[in-house]
Amino acid sequence: MDYHLTLPKGLITLRNGIYQGSHTEAVWSPFNPNETGGWQNGDTLAVVCSFNLNPNVNPKPPASQYAGLCAGACNTTNQGAINSLINQAKTLPLPSPGTLLGNGISTATSSPPATAVFYNCVATTGTFALQPTNRGTLTNYVYRYVMTFNGSNTVANGNQVEIVFGYGDPMDSEVDS
């Protein structure tokens, strides 16, 4: 089955040691597989984030303070792994065009590692101009990943998949899992 996840405007961290989460929810389509029987081998996930390019604050952050979409996966029962992925996302050096976190998501197109909950991960990048223009441009920033569930992974069965995403600007913090 093909699943789609749309993430709200947001980011990773305020960069002053304070983490602030979003109060908005990600939207699954047609539904969250964790709540309806679990992931099946070969299921695909397309996840898209929305950057808060022009936050309602002054001064507006420069491009050098933005992070592209980062993603990681682990078992829902492994709080240590979840925290590790979140901390990795929150401490990415800025600017960051986006990256995979941990080893739960692989770019391998076939024969994925046993630790890869998802494989065949392909990133889509874009260029986003900030306003006013003196704030810069986000060039080749990841805003979308498409990946395939690895039913043979040794980390999480189809009912125990935790996915962590981080992205955005330093005004509206966001790490979704």
Backbone as numpy.savetxt, mean C-alpha at the origin, in Angstrom:
# Nx Ny Nz CAx CAy CAz Cx Cy Cz
-11.03 -15.02 -8.90 -11.87 -13.85 -8.90 -10.98 -12.61 -8.90
-11.47 -11.54 -9.45 -10.76 -10.27 -9.47 -11.30 -9.36 -8.38
-10.41 -8.91 -7.51 -10.79 -7.99 -6.44 -10.13 -6.64 -6.68
-10.82 -5.59 -6.27 -10.31 -4.23 -6.39 -10.40 -3.56 -5.03
-9.37 -2.83 -4.69 -9.33 -2.10 -3.42 -8.92 -0.66 -3.71
-9.80 0.27 -3.34 -9.53 1.69 -3.54 -9.21 2.30 -2.18
-8.03 2.89 -2.07 -7.58 3.50 -0.82 -7.86 4.99 -0.83
-8.26 5.56 0.32 -8.58 6.99 0.40 -7.33 7.86 0.39
-7.54 9.16 0.24 -6.42 10.10 0.30 -5.70 9.94 1.63
-4.37 9.99 1.58 -3.65 9.85 2.83 -2.17 9.71 2.64
-1.46 9.28 3.69 -0.02 9.11 3.63 0.51 8.17 4.68
1.78 8.21 4.92 2.43 7.28 5.84 2.60 7.88 7.23
3.26 8.99 7.37 3.54 9.53 8.71 3.76 11.03 8.66
3.62 11.67 9.79 3.83 13.11 9.86 5.31 13.47 9.91
6.17 12.48 10.08 7.61 12.67 10.07 8.14 13.42 11.28
7.33 13.63 12.29 7.84 14.27 13.51 7.67 13.32 14.69
7.60 12.05 14.40 7.48 11.05 15.45 6.06 10.75 15.86
5.09 11.42 15.26 3.69 11.19 15.60 3.01 10.52 14.42
2.40 9.36 14.66 1.65 8.68 13.60 0.19 9.01 13.76
-0.44 9.42 12.68 -1.85 9.78 12.70 -2.56 9.01 11.61
-3.53 8.20 11.96 -4.25 7.39 11.00 -5.45 8.11 10.41
-5.87 7.66 9.25 -7.03 8.22 8.59 -8.30 7.70 9.24
-9.35 8.47 9.15 -10.65 8.03 9.66 -11.56 7.57 8.52
-11.00 7.41 7.35 -11.76 6.92 6.21 -11.39 5.47 5.96
-12.26 4.76 5.29 -12.06 3.34 5.05 -11.75 3.07 3.59
-10.94 2.07 3.36 -10.70 1.60 2.01 -11.97 0.91 1.50
-12.17 0.89 0.19 -13.38 0.32 -0.40 -13.01 -0.90 -1.23
-13.58 -2.06 -0.87 -13.38 -3.31 -1.62 -14.47 -3.46 -2.67
-14.12 -4.07 -3.80 -15.10 -4.43 -4.81 -14.69 -5.78 -5.41
-15.56 -6.76 -5.57 -16.96 -6.70 -5.14 -17.13 -6.85 -3.63
-16.12 -7.40 -2.92 -16.17 -7.54 -1.47 -14.79 -7.92 -0.97
-14.60 -7.86 0.35 -13.33 -8.25 0.96 -13.30 -9.77 1.06
-12.38 -10.43 0.37 -12.35 -11.90 0.39 -12.12 -12.48 1.78
-11.47 -11.75 2.67 -11.26 -12.24 4.04 -12.58 -12.42 4.78
-13.62 -11.74 4.34 -14.91 -11.79 5.02 -15.91 -12.71 4.33
-15.51 -13.31 3.23 -16.48 -14.11 2.46 -15.88 -15.41 1.94
-15.17 -16.13 2.77 -14.65 -17.42 2.34 -13.16 -17.46 2.07
-12.53 -16.31 1.94 -11.08 -16.27 1.79 -10.59 -16.18 0.35
-9.29 -15.95 0.25 -8.61 -15.88 -1.03 -8.45 -17.28 -1.59
-8.57 -17.41 -2.90 -8.35 -18.67 -3.60 -7.12 -18.53 -4.50
-6.41 -19.63 -4.70 -5.24 -19.60 -5.56 -5.58 -18.97 -6.91
-4.78 -17.99 -7.32 -5.00 -17.33 -8.61 -5.88 -16.10 -8.56
-6.55 -15.83 -7.43 -7.32 -14.59 -7.32 -6.40 -13.41 -7.55
-6.91 -12.36 -8.18 -6.10 -11.17 -8.40 -6.62 -10.01 -7.56
-5.69 -9.15 -7.21 -6.01 -7.93 -6.46 -5.41 -6.75 -7.19
-6.24 -5.76 -7.47 -5.77 -4.47 -7.99 -6.06 -3.44 -6.91
-5.02 -2.78 -6.44 -5.18 -1.76 -5.40 -4.71 -0.42 -5.95
-5.52 0.61 -5.71 -5.23 1.95 -6.22 -5.33 2.94 -5.06
-4.34 3.82 -4.95 -4.40 4.85 -3.91 -4.66 6.21 -4.53
-5.13 7.10 -3.71 -5.39 8.48 -4.12 -4.53 9.39 -3.26
-3.60 10.10 -3.87 -2.74 11.02 -3.12 -3.51 12.29 -2.78
-3.26 12.83 -1.62 -3.82 14.13 -1.24 -2.85 15.18 -1.78
-3.01 15.52 -3.05 -2.04 16.38 -3.74 -2.06 17.82 -3.26
-3.22 18.29 -2.87 -3.34 19.69 -2.46 -4.11 19.78 -1.15
-3.47 19.38 -0.03 -4.16 19.38 1.26 -4.56 20.79 1.67
-5.59 20.86 2.49 -6.13 22.13 2.93 -5.35 22.64 4.15
-4.05 22.81 3.99 -3.18 23.32 5.06 -2.15 24.25 4.44
-1.58 25.08 5.27 -0.49 25.95 4.81 0.62 25.89 5.83
1.86 25.81 5.43 2.24 25.68 4.02 1.97 24.26 3.51
1.67 24.15 2.24 1.44 22.85 1.62 2.79 22.13 1.49
2.82 20.80 1.68 4.09 20.08 1.64 4.69 20.04 0.23
6.02 20.09 0.14 6.68 19.96 -1.15 6.70 18.51 -1.61
7.00 18.30 -2.87 7.06 16.94 -3.44 8.04 16.06 -2.67
9.06 16.65 -2.10 10.08 15.87 -1.38 9.54 15.21 -0.11
8.31 15.52 0.29 7.73 14.93 1.49 6.64 13.90 1.17
6.55 13.48 -0.08 5.52 12.51 -0.47 6.10 11.11 -0.61
5.24 10.12 -0.43 5.62 8.72 -0.63 4.63 8.07 -1.58
5.15 7.31 -2.54 4.30 6.53 -3.42 3.75 5.33 -2.66
2.88 4.58 -3.30 2.23 3.44 -2.67 3.25 2.36 -2.32
3.24 1.93 -1.07 4.04 0.79 -0.65 3.08 -0.27 -0.12
3.47 -1.54 -0.24 2.56 -2.62 0.12 3.33 -3.82 0.66
2.72 -4.50 1.61 3.28 -5.72 2.17 2.15 -6.65 2.59
2.44 -7.93 2.77 1.41 -8.89 3.17 1.99 -9.87 4.18
1.11 -10.34 5.07 1.51 -11.31 6.09 0.26 -12.02 6.61
0.40 -12.77 7.68 -0.70 -13.49 8.30 -1.41 -12.57 9.29
-2.75 -12.59 9.29 -3.53 -11.73 10.18 -3.27 -12.03 11.65
-2.80 -13.23 11.97 -2.57 -13.59 13.37 -1.16 -13.23 13.84
-0.32 -12.72 12.96 1.07 -12.40 13.31 1.20 -10.89 13.53
0.87 -10.44 14.75 0.90 -9.01 15.04 2.30 -8.43 14.89
3.32 -9.22 15.20 4.69 -8.75 15.03 5.00 -8.43 13.58
4.55 -9.29 12.67 4.78 -9.06 11.23 3.99 -7.85 10.75
2.75 -7.70 11.23 1.93 -6.54 10.86 2.62 -5.26 11.31
3.04 -5.23 12.58 3.71 -4.04 13.11 5.01 -3.75 12.36
5.73 -4.79 11.98 6.97 -4.61 11.23 6.70 -3.95 9.88
5.66 -4.40 9.18 5.32 -3.81 7.88 4.89 -2.35 8.04
4.06 -2.09 9.06 3.62 -0.71 9.31 4.81 0.18 9.64
5.70 -0.30 10.50 6.88 0.49 10.86 7.79 0.71 9.66
7.92 -0.30 8.81 8.73 -0.14 7.61 8.13 0.94 6.72
6.80 0.95 6.58 6.13 1.97 5.77 6.31 3.35 6.37
6.18 3.45 7.68 6.25 4.75 8.35 7.66 5.33 8.37
8.67 4.51 8.18 10.04 5.01 8.26 10.76 5.06 6.92
10.02 4.93 5.83 10.65 5.06 4.51 11.27 6.45 4.39
12.48 6.52 3.87 13.06 7.85 3.65 12.30 8.57 2.55
12.05 9.84 2.76 11.32 10.62 1.76 12.30 11.45 0.95
12.01 11.73 -0.31 10.84 11.22 -1.02 11.01 9.74 -1.38
9.89 9.06 -1.52 9.91 7.64 -1.88 8.86 7.40 -2.96
9.26 6.90 -4.12 8.29 6.70 -5.20 7.37 5.50 -5.00
7.60 4.70 -3.95 6.77 3.52 -3.69 7.61 2.26 -3.75
7.25 1.27 -2.92 8.05 0.05 -2.84 7.23 -1.08 -2.22
7.71 -2.30 -2.37 7.12 -3.43 -1.68 7.79 -3.57 -0.32
7.00 -3.94 0.68 7.47 -4.06 2.06 7.60 -5.53 2.42
8.64 -5.89 3.17 8.80 -7.26 3.61 8.98 -8.21 2.44
8.61 -9.49 2.64 8.74 -10.46 1.55 7.43 -11.18 1.25
6.30 -10.62 1.69 5.01 -11.25 1.46 4.40 -10.97 0.10
5.00 -10.06 -0.67 4.55 -9.77 -2.03 5.78 -9.84 -2.93
5.67 -10.61 -4.01 6.80 -10.84 -4.90 6.47 -10.37 -6.32
7.49 -9.94 -7.03 7.33 -9.59 -8.44 7.53 -10.81 -9.35
7.90 -11.96 -8.77 8.11 -13.18 -9.57 6.84 -13.50 -10.35
7.01 -13.79 -11.64 5.84 -14.08 -12.48 5.44 -15.54 -12.45
6.35 -16.41 -12.07 6.05 -17.83 -11.92 6.95 -18.39 -10.83
6.61 -19.53 -10.30 7.38 -20.16 -9.21 7.71 -19.16 -8.11
6.67 -18.55 -7.49 6.94 -17.56 -6.45 7.57 -18.20 -5.22
8.31 -17.42 -4.44 8.87 -17.95 -3.19 7.74 -18.42 -2.27
8.03 -19.39 -1.42 7.02 -19.93 -0.50 6.51 -18.86 0.45
7.32 -17.84 0.73 6.92 -16.78 1.65 6.08 -15.69 0.99
5.87 -15.78 -0.31 5.10 -14.76 -1.03 3.61 -15.08 -0.96
2.87 -14.29 -0.21 1.42 -14.43 -0.14 0.82 -14.05 -1.49
1.40 -13.04 -2.12 1.02 -12.61 -3.46 2.27 -12.61 -4.34
2.08 -12.85 -5.63 3.19 -12.83 -6.59 2.72 -12.15 -7.86
3.60 -12.09 -8.86 3.28 -11.45 -10.13 2.81 -10.01 -9.91
3.43 -9.34 -8.95 3.02 -7.98 -8.60 3.60 -7.00 -9.62
2.73 -6.21 -10.19 3.12 -5.21 -11.19 2.69 -3.84 -10.69
3.62 -2.91 -10.67 3.34 -1.54 -10.23 3.00 -0.67 -11.43
2.07 0.27 -11.22 1.77 1.29 -12.21 2.20 2.62 -11.61
2.95 3.40 -12.39 3.43 4.68 -11.90 2.82 5.82 -12.69
2.88 6.99 -12.11 2.37 8.18 -12.77 3.15 9.40 -12.32
2.92 10.50 -13.02 3.53 11.78 -12.67 2.40 12.73 -12.28
2.56 13.37 -11.12 1.51 14.21 -10.55 2.08 15.58 -10.21
1.57 16.62 -10.86 2.03 17.98 -10.60 1.31 18.53 -9.37
2.07 19.16 -8.49 1.49 19.79 -7.30 1.25 21.26 -7.59
0.28 21.83 -6.89 -0.03 23.25 -7.03 0.15 23.93 -5.69
0.75 25.09 -5.61 1.37 25.78 -6.73 2.60 25.02 -7.24
3.02 25.35 -8.42 4.07 24.58 -9.10 5.41 24.59 -8.37
5.65 25.57 -7.50 6.93 25.59 -6.78 7.03 24.45 -5.76
5.95 23.71 -5.53 5.99 22.55 -4.63 6.62 21.34 -5.32
6.70 21.37 -6.64 7.34 20.28 -7.37 6.37 19.32 -8.01
6.91 18.20 -8.47 6.15 17.17 -9.17 6.54 15.81 -8.63
5.55 14.95 -8.48 5.80 13.55 -8.10 6.02 12.80 -9.41
7.24 12.38 -9.66 7.60 11.74 -10.92 7.80 10.25 -10.72
7.12 9.45 -11.54 7.20 7.98 -11.48 6.83 7.44 -10.10
5.76 7.95 -9.53 5.28 7.48 -8.23 4.28 6.35 -8.42
4.46 5.28 -7.64 3.54 4.14 -7.70 2.20 4.56 -7.11
1.12 4.33 -7.85 -0.22 4.58 -7.35 -1.12 3.35 -7.47
-0.60 2.27 -8.09 -1.42 1.08 -8.30 -0.53 -0.16 -8.32
-1.02 -1.23 -7.69 -0.39 -2.54 -7.79 -1.45 -3.54 -8.22
-1.05 -4.49 -9.07 -1.90 -5.64 -9.41 -1.08 -6.88 -9.07
-1.70 -7.83 -8.35 -0.97 -9.01 -7.89 -1.90 -10.22 -7.84
-1.30 -11.41 -7.73 -2.03 -12.67 -7.75 -1.80 -13.41 -6.44
-2.89 -13.96 -5.87 -2.77 -14.71 -4.61 -2.08 -16.04 -4.86
-1.10 -16.35 -4.01 -0.33 -17.59 -4.09 -0.92 -18.59 -3.10
-1.77 -19.47 -3.58 -2.41 -20.46 -2.72 -1.44 -21.46 -2.11
-0.22 -21.52 -2.61 0.80 -22.44 -2.09 1.74 -21.78 -1.08
1.48 -20.54 -0.70 2.40 -19.86 0.22 2.36 -20.52 1.59
3.44 -20.35 2.35 3.57 -20.96 3.67 3.32 -19.96 4.80
2.82 -18.78 4.47 2.64 -17.71 5.45 1.20 -17.60 5.93
0.25 -17.59 5.01 -1.15 -17.34 5.37 -2.08 -18.11 4.46
-3.07 -18.79 5.06 -4.08 -19.42 4.21 -5.03 -18.33 3.71
-5.95 -18.69 2.87 -6.84 -17.72 2.24 -7.71 -16.92 3.17
-7.86 -17.37 4.42 -8.68 -16.66 5.40 -7.85 -15.84 6.38
-6.56 -15.81 6.21 -5.68 -15.14 7.18 -4.72 -14.16 6.52
-5.19 -13.45 5.50 -4.32 -12.54 4.75 -4.47 -11.11 5.26
-3.36 -10.55 5.69 -3.31 -9.15 6.11 -2.45 -8.41 5.09
-2.98 -7.31 4.56 -2.25 -6.51 3.58 -2.07 -5.11 4.17
-0.85 -4.62 4.15 -0.54 -3.29 4.69 -0.17 -2.38 3.53
-0.79 -1.19 3.50 -0.50 -0.19 2.47 -0.14 1.12 3.14
0.83 1.83 2.60 1.16 3.17 3.06 1.45 4.03 1.84
1.14 5.34 1.93 1.31 6.21 0.77 0.97 7.65 1.12
1.34 8.59 0.30 0.81 9.93 0.32 1.67 11.07 0.77
1.02 12.02 1.43 1.66 13.27 1.84 1.70 13.37 3.36
2.48 14.29 3.89 2.66 14.34 5.34 1.57 15.05 6.12
0.44 15.36 5.52 -0.61 16.08 6.23 -1.71 15.16 6.75
-2.07 14.15 5.99 -3.14 13.22 6.37 -2.58 11.82 6.38
-2.09 11.38 7.50 -1.39 10.10 7.61 -2.28 8.92 7.27
-1.71 7.91 6.62 -2.48 6.73 6.25 -1.59 5.50 6.18
-1.90 4.52 6.98 -1.39 3.18 6.79 -2.59 2.27 6.97
-3.03 1.63 5.90 -4.18 0.74 5.94 -3.71 -0.69 6.03
-4.42 -1.47 6.78 -4.15 -2.91 6.79 -5.47 -3.64 6.93
